[in-house]
Each structure stands twice: as structure tokens, then as C-alpha cells.
Amino acid sequence: MKMLATFNVNGRDRDTVIAPHMTLADVLRDQLRLTGTKRACTGGNCGACTVLMDGVPVCSCIQLAVNARDRKIETVEGLAKPGGDLSALQEAFARNNAAQCGFCTSGMLMTAEALLRSNPRPTREEVKVAISGNICRCTGYVKIVDAIMEATAAAQEAAE
Amino acid sequence: MGRVLLPFEFYEPESVAEAIDLARRHSAPFIMGGCTLVPSLRRRQRREPCLVSLARIPGLDDFSIHPRTGMRLGAKVVASALLPHIWAGKRFAALHEACEQLYPPHIGNMGSIVGNLCSGVPYFDLPTAAMALDAELHVTGQGGDRVVKLEDFYTAKFQTVLSRGEVVTQVFCPPHKADSGSSFKKIYRSRRTIDDLHKLNAAAMVTLDEDRARIIDARVVLGSWSFRPHRYRAAEAVLVGEAPNFDLFEQAADAVLAELDPVTDLAWVEKTRFAQCRVLLRDTIAQAASRAKSRHDPFEDAAEILEDAS
Amino acid sequence: MKTVRLSPADTDDLLYVGRDLQKPDVKKKVTGQAVYTEDIDMPGLAEGRLLHCPHPFARVKRIDTSKAEALPGVLAVLTAKDAPEARFSRSTMAEALPSFAFDGERQDQRILTDLCRYRGDCVAAVAAEDIYVAEQALDLIEVEYELLQPVFDPFEAMKPGAVAVHDDVKNNIAFEMDHPFNMGDTGKAFDEADVVVEFSGVNSRQKHLHMETDSAIAHFDETGRLTVISPSQGPHLGKKHLSERVFPDLNDGDIRWISPAIGGGFGARLALGLEPVAVLLARHTGRPIRVTSTREEDFNGYSSRTDQHQTVRLAAKSDGTVIGIEQHIVSDAGAYLSHSATTSLVNMQKSLGLFRCENVYGHVKVVYTNTPVTAGFRGYGNAEGAFVLQQAIDMLAERLGMDPIEIRAKNIRKEGEQSFFIPCKLEHSRLQECIDEGAKAFDWANKFRGWDRQKDEGRFKRGVGMSILNHASGAGGFLLEHSSAIMKVQADGSANLVISPCEMGQGILGALAQVAAELSGVPYDKIRIVTGDTDVTLFDIGSHASRSMFVVGNAVADCARKINAIIRERAVPHFEKRQIKVTPDQLVAKGGEIYPEGQPDKAIPIGEVAHDEIYNFSDAGAQITASGSYLSTSHHPNHQAAFAEVEVDTETGHVSVLRYLAAHDIGRAINPLLVESQMQGAAVQGLGFALKEDFVLDQKTGEVLNDTLLTYLAPTVMDVPELETLMIEDPFEKGPLGAKGVGEAGVVNPAAAVANAIYDAIGVRLHSVPMTPEKVLAMLQSGGAENPAGSSCVSGQRL
Ligand SMILES: Cc1cc2nc3c(=O)[nH]c(=O)nc-3n(C[C@H](O)[C@H](O)[C@H](O)COP(=O)(O)OP(=O)(O)OC[C@H]3O[C@@H](n4cnc5c(N)ncnc54)[C@H](O)[C@@H]3O)c2cc1C
Ligand code: FES
Ligand code: FES
């Protein structure tokens, strides 16, 4: 049961052939070759596959692609500024060494991105709650929280 | 155990009637967010050749929450939709807390509350919380509509009274008396046998008299012990008529424990499980009672907000 | 992060070393551009998946693959009859081990089997045009099993008459030995002791939980040469092992192994994973094949820590001097041996080598059971050992009324003293300084309230505890510890640095580039790392044992110094052209420039020299290039002291770690940010080991009960306490610019320090990790009498 489907990813419409049993992660990675989104548990348990759907973080590994057709999807590939410069959040991750093996990083970034859009001045505690479903085995989380705090509006202003 | 799903047919009806018809004809289950279904299909714990999606049916994402009129949530309302809602937090705290504590939080953005209740998964949290709030489900099928109390909804592990083709359109929690409070708590543990559910959760609702001196109504629910959450009437009877206090809550917790059977044959595991369960129940009831005592929703506030809304 | 410098600051004239520079691959990782094995696409790539046995012990009576083979899109369905008869160990370490330990790597496994010894054993492999077809094909394979009586408990398995997991192994004892480095006379020491303490404990099978599950691509090109692409921690050993043991018809040179970005290792990738089966499928189909696995398969089939049941006995004089140590270990290997024997041996070496003690006896037994295979894990036995030994030391301190710090200070090995661990002298140790500085920062003097204090009143009780460790910087003198590096300077003055370590996230590529930049004169941002391809990189046994910074670092240092010398020598004519007469010795090459000592205003760019060496028609051109190597022949431990403060909820048994501080003897931190990252990550992984990560097998069915990331409780950000890290810096002359290792050490202390803190809080000792609420509560309820899940390996008794 194949179908032609259009996905709005990172602001662009992309056409591809899918089947209903494909998840959004499968389509993004295997069909659209946006491999920045990772599959680490394929069960909704770890956040590695986090993408934004209409601005909220979801686990693309358990999201059926058919149900994502008319939604706005954002992936890690869409984070950098036009022209390729890193966003403030990405810069902060790089500066703080918040990406070790990097396998959780895309999901962390997308979760943090959603948080900072809805709450540009989060407290450290709010940051922790937001990323509490994103598992990272490498960093011990400290540098990730540091990085997100450095990318908050308050920190940006202080730096300016 | 698969890495991907096996193929299935997929229908996307645009009305409830059409959905019911498709589900009956194909003997297919409904799918909303897919948070229960997709992982179980991938793990091959369930095999379904056909699914009927509720995602494109308009109207099912409506909800209204008010202390005077109760809480009404359409079938598509996801758990995180409740979080910013002031009355959900204040007057339907048990369900609000359960939604807030959904772990991982992303699931709250995808999974519907009704889907969670319909899953019949023994260790889910929302059924426990909703049962303490006396929830009822509005069911539509080919033969018409019916209302089922959540307490009567589960028949066995992963099974409910619904037959294929019956859809839950909304869940309703009635308004409760002014001096009421509810709460929800859970603890994670490690599993010891296949039937051990690795988690314990509890919810309670306590209503006080007008002087806030005595308990006039109580609901005590423990989940994750057996295939479905249960109300423990003996424990409720311990509470009703008494002045709320710590010892009383412990007695109520003990009344629940008296009805529980051990799950494993490891004595030390059972002993600790019972001890943790006792603390969980006691603290959950205590928190509900304390909320009942400290509630703050003068009628005027409520009326104002009602006006704003209309 | 705090750095305590013990030697006068000498960092002023260092341009790169000692600075928090960004590692070269970080930009790729924050943009989603890093390419992992599963991200690779190549022409003709097909997908492979495996069928695992659903029973803990079973023989395949009949297997019918015809329906699967008939499915359109299926390329091959292979079973045991198609797999080589040769047995191999998943551990590749056999190739790098001395002969006495070699037996510990029994070659006991087949790629596909018809005698399944655990639920993860593979009975069939499918290759298909895409993953969806592959999975449908798996579904169509019909297998009939004859069920055999399994054994899950190592102590049951050792009893005479127990079921044999492997026919050729008596009483399921796969490996047994007195530790080869035993010394002195413990019998006499225990007779002469004033005090004897004994403590037993066991650890759970902590999962590595690398976020990227295992996968491998194999491809034979038109000449028949094999390329393997997989997240391996040691590709050079991998190809030797694969050719030697698994496919004896292949030679070492017939294999090219590529390591793309690796989504975490922690020791798991030291073993062969899906590579052999990918090769088998590629060979049968003539296509490039990628085999992938799921998280559930990782839990049920692949590796974890080995559960080591240990008993430690200490003999001491009344002044606290330890005069005898005995350690007995019974390890449960699971169904195949893999690394479990060597991790048990190394456990002893590490934990017993910590103290100055002349009478040491260790004994190891490793047992087969019908449970998942275990393997090497960050720390390689050290964390398992510390949990028991560090509690025993505290017991001794209590018996003698000594402060835990005092008793440790009295017994730790000092520089110049002989070690139990590999007969060699300790050349560099700042362990005492770690203890002192750590204690000061933690405020131990006020936090530790003595052994006989009143416990806190009420439901929540607090306590503090500490632990110390020594760990390897590469296993010189034991493993094949050498490495080499190549550097070539391009015409623009940038350089390519060819090195072998596998970047699993630890940041080693950046740290090595910093060493290369510092010593060669080529700036950090002009060094390009070339790695991850065995056709290009030189032999190296891989990234483990905290060896890369030390061993490879020294090879890079050697190479970079040579480059620096060549640059200076070739620069002489360039200065002559400018009427400056110098000898190479009078020149400094640094930060991209060359200048006569003390005259930086006369500097010329390295690029000018490099360019003229290549684009040179008058003389014969000779690109500036060098190679360097290093052989580590001795053992140079790094050390750490850690302090924990906990609060125990005596009603639920829940333990919260409020504060955790680790002080590390680093030699020199080449990149403090990376060092701290390692220390934090390891500490949290260690706290997971200590408190949460339980690998639970159903005692009746052998099923893994928590095979998802939801039910296996890995630490989340909410579990992280206030973490403090101290770097105790005092360069070690044999390290590259003074550095020692750090990667693994941090995982060792948490369980031990937390266990000691729990004892301080509530007065009971826990005998097994993880110290879950249930166990703490059971201990409290029974006043310490009921001791869940710990067993003594002397008596075999459940404690
Ligand atoms: C990783 C993970 C973590 C989770 N953690 C928690 C947790 O901490 N606590 C907790 O309580 N839950 C938890 N859940 C469960 C989650 O909340 C539910 O899976 C989700 O809410 C179900 O809603 P859905 O819309 O996704 O349902 P679906 O998966 O689409 O459907 C679930 C079931 O309900 C049926 N169904 C759905 N809607 C209807 C309807 N309107 N009428 C009739 N039948 C219907 C479907 O046929 C199906 O059988 C977790 C789930 C995952 C994947
Ligand atoms: S891969 Fe989707 S949540 Fe883990
Ligand atoms: S950086 Fe490796 S999992 Fe987070």
C-alpha cells in the first residue's frame, strides 16, 4: 500500500513515496536522507529521534509518517542559520563539549530548541525537566545543561 | 522483535460514523497517536493487518475543563494539552499530575489521554488517576451511544469492554464538591518476574465537609498491581467520617495492603514492595486531603473565568 | 571544574595544550552531519537481519527457510549449515594478550548455530533488498526447537551433575586460575594479623547502553577484497581476529576496516558484534550488506558487564597496616566466555594493586550459564572490585577506629614501590594529593562524623563515604601496547595527522591534535585528522584501557617532534635568503611560524617552507613528513579519590546522592574541558551502576525483564547530583607533555563511595549493586540480616 506523500521539512515541501507502516524517522532517514535524526531505541523511550512537529518535540520513531504529512516538521538539519553558520544553541553545544559521541545530540538540540522558543529564559531546573526524556550515555548531562543555559535569551543578552 | 513495522492497510476516515464502519468491516483497531500501538506492533506483541486512524476526524480534539461543569476531553486530546490549564491543575489534580509525570515528556505531546485509557496496559498511569476522578467514557458504536464507567471498563490484561468498531469519543470527569482534592503518585522499581509490573502508582480523591473537619467522601485507587487499577472500598470506608490525620491515612493504606496478593515468590521482594506501596498510598491520600483543605476557588473567580470564556 | 597545579605553572609558553579547544568533529555532531554506520548509503547496499532463538537453551530440530527464500526481494537466508565451523570469541583481545591470559579468551562461538545456549543466539540470517522485506522474511522462517533444561545461576552451574552449557567443559567452569601475579604468603599474614575483615558482594550486569545499537556493513569488491564498516573500538585487532579465527581463508591484508562516527563504546565495541554475520551474508549474496540490530536485541543478545561474585579478606596490624589481601571471584560469563575471564583477572590487578601489601592471593573462576553474553566494560573489572574492596577497607577502618582517609593514606602504594599489578615499580602517583585536595574541597573533616556517632533522627538520614582507585593508562607490560602516527605537511602549511584511535565521543582526536600542534609547530586549526581506515592508519590495538592519550599521545609526540625538527632544518635556507644566519637548533617553530629564538619579529610562515619543499624544481622536492611510534613497556596508573554524600529515605529505601566529588591524578590535562567531560560522564555512568541499573533476568525463564530504555533505568538528567571535579596536575615525565589516562577511571569509585556513604547514613552495608530502594529497604527492615542477592564466592551462599 504505497502512496505519494508530501512532507514539509525545515520549511521545504518534499515529495516521496511512503507506505503507512513507515515511521517518520524511517522516512526522514531512509527516504529523504536526513540522517541527522537518530534511532536509538525505536520505542519512544530515549529522545534520540526527536523532531519538532508543529513546533513541539515528538519521537519520530513511533510517529507514523502518514500522520505527519500535513504538519510542519523540523529536524536538526534545519537548525543552522541560512548560510550555514551555527545557531546560538549549536554554538553553545560545541563550546561546552555537550556532544561527545553525538548520537543523542540531534534529539537534545531539538528538545532544547522547542524549550527555548516557548520559554526563552528557562531556569536550570526547567531545562532539566525539558530534557529529562532524552537519554545521553556519554556526557553525564552537565555540559548539556550548561550549553542550553548559555543559549538562553538571558545569557545571550548578558553576553552582548 | 522487529526493527521496523510489518505492512498493514491504513484507513483515514473523516467522520466517526465512517470510522466505525471501516473498523467493523476490517475488524481493525483504531489508531490515534500510536504510542501504544506502534511499539507493540514493532515488537510483534500485536499483529494487525489493518488500522483505522482517528487523526483526520474533526472535532475530537475539543476539551473543556471547569470546576462547575467537570472535565470533558475529546478522543484526540493529548496529555500535554492539560498541562497549562489552570482548572485541570487545581481541580483535577490527579490526572494533571499523571499527565505531567508522563515519562518521557515527549510522549505527552503525541499520545492521547483516551488512547492511554483504551490501551488496557496494566502499568499506565492515566487510568489510575482518572479512576480516582470517577471518570466515564462516552462510547459510540454501530448500535448507538453508551456511557461506561472507567471502573467497569477493563476486562483483562490489554482488554476492555469495547468491541471492534466501538470508539470512545470522549472521557468525562464529573465536577466534585468544593472542598475536594485529588492527587497521583508513582514509583519505579525493578521487575522480578514477568508479571511484576515494575512500577506502582496510586491516586486518591478526598472530600471534606463544609467545616473541612471530616472526610465525607474518598476514593483510593492503586494501579500497577494487577491487570487494571482498583478502587479499595475498605480503605475508603476507613477514611469516611473521620478527621484527616496521618495515622488515619496509614490505616487506610493498611486496609489496601490487606487485600493484596503477593506477585513473586521472593519473600524479601514482596516485603519491600508492600512497604513501598504503603508509603505510596499513605502519601497520596495525605496529599489529596491536604489539597482538599487548602483549595482556593471562590465562586467569584470561577464565575469570572466562565464569563471570559464565553 | 577546578585544577590544582602541584608543580609551578609551566603552561604559559604552551599555545594549545592545557586549553579548552573545540574538538575537530564537534561541528559535525551539532549539525547532524556526522556519519554513523546506519547513515551510510552505497550502491547496491542490501539489508540484513537476524533470527534469534526465543529459548534459553534449545537445539534446532528442524528449520525451514523455503517460504522466506520465496519472498520477492530476499537475497539469502542462511542457517548454521552455511556458517563456518570455526569457533571464535567475540573478544578480539586474544590477539593482543600474553600467553598466560590467552586461555581466558576461549574460542567458543559460531556465527549461526543449531545449538542455542541463550536467547540471543542466532539461528538464521536474512539479506534482502530492504529492511521491510528482510523483516517479513524473518517472520516466514519456521523453526522447531527441542527444549533443553537451562541453568541460570553460576553456583548451581558449578555443582556436579549440573547441565552442561558447553559439552566439553566440566562443571561449566570455563576458566579457573590462581592469579599469575600472586605473591608472598597470605596464610602466614592472616595468622599474624591483629584484625581480619571479610566482605562479599556482587554486581549486576550493567549494560553499556551505547546509544547507537550495533550494526555492520560488509562488502567484497571486484577483486574479492573485503571492506568492513562498523563502529569498532579496535579495527586493527578486529581484522586480525576476523581473518585468523572466523574466516581462516582470509588474510589480515584482505580486510579493510572502516570506523565511521561511533555512537558510544564503553568497551562493548572491543568485541566483534555483527561484523562476522555481515561478512557471511555479503559473501553469499555478492552484495554489500548492512546488518542492524534493535535495542531489544542489544539487551537480550549483546554485551554487558560480567557479574562478578567476590569475597575480599583483609589481614591487618592494629595500626591499620594491611599485611595480607585475598580476593576470590566467581564470574558468570553467560553463554560464551568473551571478555569475562580477563575482566575478572584485571579486576584483581587493579583493585589489589592499589595497596602496598606483600602478601596477595587472588583466585578466579568463570562459569558458563544460559544467560546473555557479557563483555569488557569501561573500567574492565575495576568498578566491580572497588565496590567490595573499598567497603572492606572501611570495615577495617571502623574496627580500628580510624578515619577512612587515614587508613587509605597508610596503605596506598607510593612512588618507587613495587606493584602487585604487573611486576613493576610505581613511577608516578599523586593519589595522596587527590585524597587531600578532594577531602579539603568536600569538607570531609566536618562531614565525616566518626564511626560511633548517633545516626540522624527521622525518615531521611544522611551520610558520607569515599573511595580511591588506580587505573591503567594503557596496559603496558601486559597488552601489545604500541602505536604509531604519521604526519605530513601540505603546501599551505596545514598538516594531515594520521592516527588510529577510534573516536567514540571521548574527544581523543582533538586532544591528539593539540599535542601534535604544540610539538610540531603547525597550528591546531590547521591540523586535519585522518583516521578510521585500516588501509591508512598504522597498527594499534584500539581505544580502550585509557590508553589512547598515553600510548598514542606519545607516538604523536614523537612524530610531531620529528616534524618540528625537519621544519627547522629546512627553514635554514629561507633565513639565509633573508641574510639571517642560523642553525636549526637556533630556530623555533611554533604556532605556524618559524623564527630565530628570541626574535619572533623575524618570523616566516611554516607554509612558505612547506610549499617550497614540494613545489621545488631546483632541488628534488621532498614533502615534510614523518612517522613516530611508541611502545609502552610498563604500567603507569592514573588515580582518583572520590567523595559522596547521600540521603537515604528510610521508608522507601530510596538513596539520593546529594553531592559527588572526584579528584583525578591526571598528570597533565591536555584539554581540561575534555578531561572534565570524561570525568562527569563516567561519574554519572558509575552512579547508574551504583543505584539504578539492574539487569533483571527472570529466574525461571531466563528472560531479560527490562529490555527497553524505559524499564532498564539508566540515569537521566534528573539523577545527576551536584558534581564536582578536581584535576590534580603534575606532569608525568613519560606521558606526552606529561599526560596520563582518564577515560575509564571515573566509573570506578561511585558505587564504592556511595555504598560507604549509605553505611555511614543507616549503618547497614549493601552487598550488591545496584543498591536499589528494594535492597536498601530489605536491609533496613531486617537490620542488615536479610541481604538480598549478594553471594559469597567462597561458600557459594546467598548472603
Ligand atoms: C515511551 C513511552 C512512555 C510512556 N510512558 C507513560 C507513562 O509514564 N505513563 C502512562 O500512563 N503512560 C505512558 N505511556 C503510554 C502513552 O501515554 C499511551 O501510549 C498513549 O497516551 C496512548 O495514546 P495514543 O493516542 O498514542 O493511542 P494509540 O496507540 O493510537 O492507541 C492505543 C490503543 O487504544 C485504542 N484507541 C485509541 N483511541 C481510541 C478511541 N478513541 N476509541 C477506542 N479505542 C481507541 C487503540 O485501538 C489502541 O488499542 C508511554 C508510552 C510510551 C511509548
Ligand atoms: S529512537 Fe525514538 S525515542 Fe529512542
Ligand atoms: S553524547 Fe553520546 S549519547 Fe549523548
PDB file of C-alpha atoms in Angstrom, chain C residues 248-354:
ATOM      1  CA  PRO C 248      40.547 -18.536   8.169  1.00  0.00           C
ATOM      2  CA  ASP C 249      40.591 -18.357   4.367  1.00  0.00           C
ATOM      3  CA  LEU C 250      41.034 -14.587   4.584  1.00  0.00           C
ATOM      4  CA  ASN C 251      44.348 -12.909   5.384  1.00  0.00           C
ATOM      5  CA  ASP C 252      44.855  -9.861   7.536  1.00  0.00           C
ATOM      6  CA  GLY C 253      45.628  -7.785   4.447  1.00  0.00           C
ATOM      7  CA  ASP C 254      42.492  -8.939   2.665  1.00  0.00           C
ATOM      8  CA  ILE C 255      40.412  -6.825   5.002  1.00  0.00           C
ATOM      9  CA  ARG C 256      39.975  -3.097   5.071  1.00  0.00           C
ATOM     10  CA  TRP C 257      38.130  -1.897   8.135  1.00  0.00           C
ATOM     11  CA  ILE C 258      36.487   1.487   8.289  1.00  0.00           C
ATOM     12  CA  SER C 259      35.224   3.045  11.505  1.00  0.00           C
ATOM     13  CA  PRO C 260      32.775   5.850  10.875  1.00  0.00           C
ATOM     14  CA  ALA C 261      31.486   8.015  13.722  1.00  0.00           C
ATOM     15  CA  ILE C 262      30.776   5.793  16.722  1.00  0.00           C
ATOM     16  CA  GLY C 263      27.719   6.306  18.886  1.00  0.00           C
ATOM     17  CA  GLY C 264      29.383   5.356  22.154  1.00  0.00           C
ATOM     18  CA  GLY C 265      31.524   2.379  23.049  1.00  0.00           C
ATOM     19  CA  PHE C 266      32.286   1.929  26.747  1.00  0.00           C
ATOM     20  CA  GLY C 267      34.047  -1.332  25.968  1.00  0.00           C
ATOM     21  CA  ALA C 268      31.271  -3.048  24.056  1.00  0.00           C
ATOM     22  CA  ARG C 269      32.883  -2.372  20.703  1.00  0.00           C
ATOM     23  CA  LEU C 270      36.038  -4.160  21.762  1.00  0.00           C
ATOM     24  CA  ALA C 271      34.213  -7.314  20.836  1.00  0.00           C
ATOM     25  CA  LEU C 272      33.084  -8.415  17.430  1.00  0.00           C
ATOM     26  CA  GLY C 273      29.434  -7.642  17.002  1.00  0.00           C
ATOM     27  CA  LEU C 274      27.553  -8.030  13.765  1.00  0.00           C
ATOM     28  CA  GLU C 275      30.647  -7.973  11.546  1.00  0.00           C
ATOM     29  CA  PRO C 276      31.017 -11.754  11.114  1.00  0.00           C
ATOM     30  CA  VAL C 277      27.423 -12.270  10.064  1.00  0.00           C
ATOM     31  CA  ALA C 278      27.560  -9.286   7.720  1.00  0.00           C
ATOM     32  CA  VAL C 279      30.626 -10.812   6.066  1.00  0.00           C
ATOM     33  CA  LEU C 280      28.872 -14.158   5.765  1.00  0.00           C
ATOM     34  CA  LEU C 281      25.847 -12.570   4.097  1.00  0.00           C
ATOM     35  CA  ALA C 282      27.994 -10.433   1.812  1.00  0.00           C
ATOM     36  CA  ARG C 283      29.897 -13.493   0.736  1.00  0.00           C
ATOM     37  CA  HIS C 284      26.717 -15.426  -0.067  1.00  0.00           C
ATOM     38  CA  THR C 285      24.975 -12.618  -1.917  1.00  0.00           C
ATOM     39  CA  GLY C 286      27.876 -10.817  -3.578  1.00  0.00           C
ATOM     40  CA  ARG C 287      26.304  -7.583  -2.414  1.00  0.00           C
ATOM     41  CA  PRO C 288      27.229  -5.004   0.208  1.00  0.00           C
ATOM     42  CA  ILE C 289      25.167  -5.922   3.254  1.00  0.00           C
ATOM     43  CA  ARG C 290      24.331  -3.918   6.324  1.00  0.00           C
ATOM     44  CA  VAL C 291      23.145  -5.856   9.349  1.00  0.00           C
ATOM     45  CA  THR C 292      21.374  -3.834  12.020  1.00  0.00           C
ATOM     46  CA  SER C 293      20.020  -4.584  15.452  1.00  0.00           C
ATOM     47  CA  THR C 294      17.381  -3.222  17.772  1.00  0.00           C
ATOM     48  CA  ARG C 295      17.651  -2.027  21.326  1.00  0.00           C
ATOM     49  CA  GLU C 296      15.850  -5.159  22.495  1.00  0.00           C
ATOM     50  CA  GLU C 297      18.364  -7.329  20.676  1.00  0.00           C
ATOM     51  CA  ASP C 298      21.113  -5.350  22.334  1.00  0.00           C
ATOM     52  CA  PHE C 299      19.608  -6.141  25.726  1.00  0.00           C
ATOM     53  CA  ASN C 300      18.971  -9.796  25.021  1.00  0.00           C
ATOM     54  CA  GLY C 301      21.951 -10.671  22.947  1.00  0.00           C
ATOM     55  CA  TYR C 302      24.879  -8.342  23.167  1.00  0.00           C
ATOM     56  CA  SER C 303      27.186  -7.482  25.931  1.00  0.00           C
ATOM     57  CA  SER C 304      27.044  -6.112  29.435  1.00  0.00           C
ATOM     58  CA  ARG C 305      29.284  -6.134  32.466  1.00  0.00           C
ATOM     59  CA  THR C 306      30.104  -9.570  33.826  1.00  0.00           C
ATOM     60  CA  ASP C 307      28.512 -10.258  37.187  1.00  0.00           C
ATOM     61  CA  GLN C 308      31.408 -10.981  39.475  1.00  0.00           C
ATOM     62  CA  HIS C 309      30.684 -12.568  42.840  1.00  0.00           C
ATOM     63  CA  GLN C 310      33.570 -11.575  45.035  1.00  0.00           C
ATOM     64  CA  THR C 311      34.869 -12.133  48.514  1.00  0.00           C
ATOM     65  CA  VAL C 312      37.676  -9.999  49.860  1.00  0.00           C
ATOM     66  CA  ARG C 313      39.583 -10.706  53.064  1.00  0.00           C
ATOM     67  CA  LEU C 314      41.995  -8.281  54.618  1.00  0.00           C
ATOM     68  CA  ALA C 315      44.584  -9.012  57.281  1.00  0.00           C
ATOM     69  CA  ALA C 316      45.903  -6.003  59.164  1.00  0.00           C
ATOM     70  CA  LYS C 317      48.015  -4.937  62.057  1.00  0.00           C
ATOM     71  CA  SER C 318      46.436  -2.924  64.840  1.00  0.00           C
ATOM     72  CA  ASP C 319      47.967   0.274  63.470  1.00  0.00           C
ATOM     73  CA  GLY C 320      45.999  -0.222  60.264  1.00  0.00           C
ATOM     74  CA  THR C 321      48.779  -1.616  58.085  1.00  0.00           C
ATOM     75  CA  VAL C 322      47.318  -4.152  55.679  1.00  0.00           C
ATOM     76  CA  ILE C 323      49.585  -7.189  55.584  1.00  0.00           C
ATOM     77  CA  GLY C 324      47.524  -9.629  53.555  1.00  0.00           C
ATOM     78  CA  ILE C 325      44.801  -9.468  50.924  1.00  0.00           C
ATOM     79  CA  GLU C 326      42.817 -12.317  49.464  1.00  0.00           C
ATOM     80  CA  GLN C 327      40.258 -11.999  46.726  1.00  0.00           C
ATOM     81  CA  HIS C 328      38.078 -14.757  45.318  1.00  0.00           C
ATOM     82  CA  ILE C 329      35.963 -14.194  42.266  1.00  0.00           C
ATOM     83  CA  VAL C 330      33.298 -16.322  40.658  1.00  0.00           C
ATOM     84  CA  SER C 331      32.126 -14.693  37.450  1.00  0.00           C
ATOM     85  CA  ASP C 332      29.085 -15.541  35.408  1.00  0.00           C
ATOM     86  CA  ALA C 333      30.216 -15.327  31.805  1.00  0.00           C
ATOM     87  CA  GLY C 334      26.834 -16.062  30.305  1.00  0.00           C
ATOM     88  CA  ALA C 335      26.670 -18.489  27.428  1.00  0.00           C
ATOM     89  CA  TYR C 336      30.053 -17.648  25.889  1.00  0.00           C
ATOM     90  CA  LEU C 337      33.256 -16.515  27.505  1.00  0.00           C
ATOM     91  CA  SER C 338      34.110 -13.325  25.631  1.00  0.00           C
ATOM     92  CA  HIS C 339      35.957 -10.915  27.984  1.00  0.00           C
ATOM     93  CA  SER C 340      34.644 -12.251  31.255  1.00  0.00           C
ATOM     94  CA  ALA C 341      37.791 -14.106  32.307  1.00  0.00           C
ATOM     95  CA  THR C 342      40.139 -11.255  31.527  1.00  0.00           C
ATOM     96  CA  THR C 343      37.895  -8.658  33.201  1.00  0.00           C
ATOM     97  CA  SER C 344      37.942 -10.794  36.334  1.00  0.00           C
ATOM     98  CA  LEU C 345      41.730 -11.068  36.254  1.00  0.00           C
ATOM     99  CA  VAL C 346      42.083  -7.363  35.672  1.00  0.00           C
ATOM    100  CA  ASN C 347      39.630  -6.606  38.489  1.00  0.00           C
ATOM    101  CA  MET C 348      42.150  -8.151  40.877  1.00  0.00           C
ATOM    102  CA  GLN C 349      45.138  -6.489  39.361  1.00  0.00           C
ATOM    103  CA  LYS C 350      43.545  -3.097  39.592  1.00  0.00           C
ATOM    104  CA  SER C 351      41.955  -3.269  42.961  1.00  0.00           C
ATOM    105  CA  LEU C 352      44.694  -5.188  44.726  1.00  0.00           C
ATOM    106  CA  GLY C 353      47.492  -3.231  43.105  1.00  0.00           C
ATOM    107  CA  LEU C 354      46.262  -0.140  44.895  1.00  0.00           C
TER     108      LEU C 354
END
